[in-house]
């Protein structure tokens, strides 16, 4: 730096230093039906066992009333002296029921709740220690059916896309042949466009050729296809290991760009677009939630909290049923009572008729006596 | 981080106000955090680099306020610092013939670019400070300007739609100390105490070329003693253990030189060894502005721009503004609710929902019960009424008929008496009416 320079050129380095010292907070949500390798993906992405997949016995035990529960895994990871506080939001059991209507509601609510919590924290006079679980990126795992998006997928993705950075992913990409994959991808892209689903798109910086080329290549590959991999690496050549899945016909490699888009997705999530994900969450998604919320508060409408636990619903039903039965019992009693009144009326009428008969009898007797007298 | 996580449980028990669920003591749940140091390269360590790029795209801004009696070379120093003519020549202090009524606030801005990095600079000048005979109130307009800038920010932050908030807050206040060689004047101390909680205070010894090296060392010592005695907070860059040795040393060196003794000059002069430098030429030699041996100008520039501009901004936003805001809101009567600062806990959430559900259920039951009981009693009343009506009508009719019977019987017995014949029309006794509920 020359003497006559003020030192402005050094300012980005100051920012770099401050961020390096502070570290970062990153919250990643994985959504989708179970069995699509969500946990495995997270572990592969961060090269550490953060999530232990639920063992199959436990899956079975949960039974038919599987609730969508939100599960938060917190981790503090460090690489090259840089620390991130990582939060993985898992949504086990999503879409596993026979009737999945509203099964996505807890996920959507979770995202809203985090925005809401941030708003409440921000409004406090002292707000030094904010807890932030706002979702910076939501990976939506699509089952590799080869057909198209399911109605449930569309419904959920629509809701998610307006609330956070939605990144659709084709899970278990090794089950689709290359041609099938390309067709599947283009069909999904069509549906996304036709249904007006908002998905995260990396910004293209036109003044930076390398960066915009990279962004374009990411956009072209969407939705990203990924292959899950187990804990152990496979030895492809003596001393050379890869992450992947070994088949009799070959090895599907996670980090091979010809095999799947894992590397592109990793680049988007961490290496090139992590900051954009964080900032757009704050500046776009959080701000729109906040604006909406404040506007609706001004007009006086208030969102009542929805409860999704099926057990709650059952209890409500039971209560209603109990009262219905009570009503029925009472109705029966009243019917009986009315019946009794009718019977009694009959009896009393008869009683009166008897008296009337006596009167008639007497009248006749009197008449007879009077006649006899004459 | 570890302390942050474990501390939240105890914080929850403070100042719980309205949340109905917090009435019972929150169960202390340990938040589990997995800690790992990665061996391979995953890539999140690239985030500072992403910030670096982003910051260039977004640009920087700095708002500096300069305060000091006139004639201490404020505008020259600012021009020297940013190496351009920020103050036009005409605005150079006109010797005050008439007494200025009050301190004015003037701000001037400039956009400076260096190697593709942009800085939007605003200098907030305060001409007239300390020029009056009685300077008791000379700081009030300065303090209220600093407050107004906080208020503007607070207002922008509270808006329904807030895109990018323009930051007009004062990031640093350079206070010019007259090179008297004595110590701080009462006005210096009073003023600094008025603002040290609101701004990053950077005191400088103006026109230090009027003092010898020894005098400067002594003067600095006395000023620092005064600062300590009067508990004045001045800005000092933070030091970090993790910094490399060079950074630690240079930061320590910089702090040791506070308050900086500075000389400003934008004119190029020729030194004895025939170099062109920014400085001031005296018969006994040339004082070079950019020479660290001659004055602390370079240190001041390091602190203000080169090394600590972002730290000044961060401290303004995270500490000074936050303190101002906290106090302001509390004065406005807004209560602190610490229950909102808690770690998300799915179990806790379920419990909350359970409580909500039970309340809802109880309400439902009560409502249904009320309606049910009301309906039942209405129906019961109706039936009882028709029952008693039935009996009443029957009784009335029967009484009427029995009266007829009596009349007839009397008539008959009269007739029989007169005829002395005996009739056999005996009367059945009237049946006793039943009363009560028929169920």
Short mmCIF file of C-alpha atoms in Angstrom, two decimals, chain A residues 26 28 30 38-50 77 79 86 88 137 139 141 169 226-227 229 243 254-255 261-271, chain B residues 38 40-44:
data_model
loop_
_atom_site.label_atom_id
_atom_site.label_comp_id
_atom_site.label_asym_id
_atom_site.label_seq_id
_atom_site.Cartn_x
_atom_site.Cartn_y
_atom_site.Cartn_z
CA UNK A 26 -25.89 -22.00 9.64
CA UNK A 28 -29.98 -26.53 7.30
CA UNK A 30 -33.75 -31.65 5.46
CA UNK A 38 -31.50 -37.46 4.52
CA UNK A 39 -29.30 -38.32 7.50
CA UNK A 40 -26.71 -40.00 5.31
CA UNK A 41 -26.52 -36.94 3.12
CA UNK A 42 -25.92 -34.64 6.07
CA UNK A 43 -23.14 -36.88 7.33
CA UNK A 44 -21.51 -37.04 3.92
CA UNK A 45 -21.78 -33.30 3.41
CA UNK A 46 -20.01 -32.48 6.64
CA UNK A 47 -17.76 -35.53 6.63
CA UNK A 48 -18.76 -36.42 10.15
CA UNK A 49 -21.38 -38.54 11.80
CA UNK A 50 -23.79 -35.92 13.00
CA UNK A 77 -17.65 -27.70 13.49
CA UNK A 79 -12.14 -26.46 9.71
CA UNK A 86 -24.46 -25.79 12.60
CA UNK A 88 -29.63 -29.57 11.28
CA UNK A 137 -31.61 -23.62 3.32
CA UNK A 139 -33.21 -29.42 1.13
CA UNK A 141 -35.65 -34.77 -1.02
CA UNK A 169 -32.85 -32.69 -4.48
CA UNK A 226 -27.30 -37.02 -4.97
CA UNK A 227 -26.02 -40.45 -4.04
CA UNK A 229 -22.71 -43.21 0.85
CA UNK A 243 -17.04 -42.29 -1.14
CA UNK A 254 -20.53 -39.42 -4.56
CA UNK A 255 -17.88 -36.91 -5.53
CA UNK A 261 -24.43 -33.44 -8.49
CA UNK A 262 -23.15 -33.81 -4.94
CA UNK A 263 -20.16 -31.54 -5.53
CA UNK A 264 -22.29 -28.83 -7.08
CA UNK A 265 -24.73 -28.98 -4.22
CA UNK A 266 -21.90 -28.83 -1.70
CA UNK A 267 -20.47 -25.84 -3.48
CA UNK A 268 -23.82 -24.10 -3.39
CA UNK A 269 -24.44 -24.88 0.25
CA UNK A 270 -21.00 -24.17 1.60
CA UNK A 271 -18.20 -23.06 -0.66
CA UNK B 38 -12.70 -31.59 10.61
CA UNK B 40 -10.77 -32.98 5.40
CA UNK B 41 -11.99 -29.90 3.60
CA UNK B 42 -15.73 -29.53 3.47
CA UNK B 43 -15.79 -25.91 2.44
CA UNK B 44 -17.61 -23.79 4.96
#
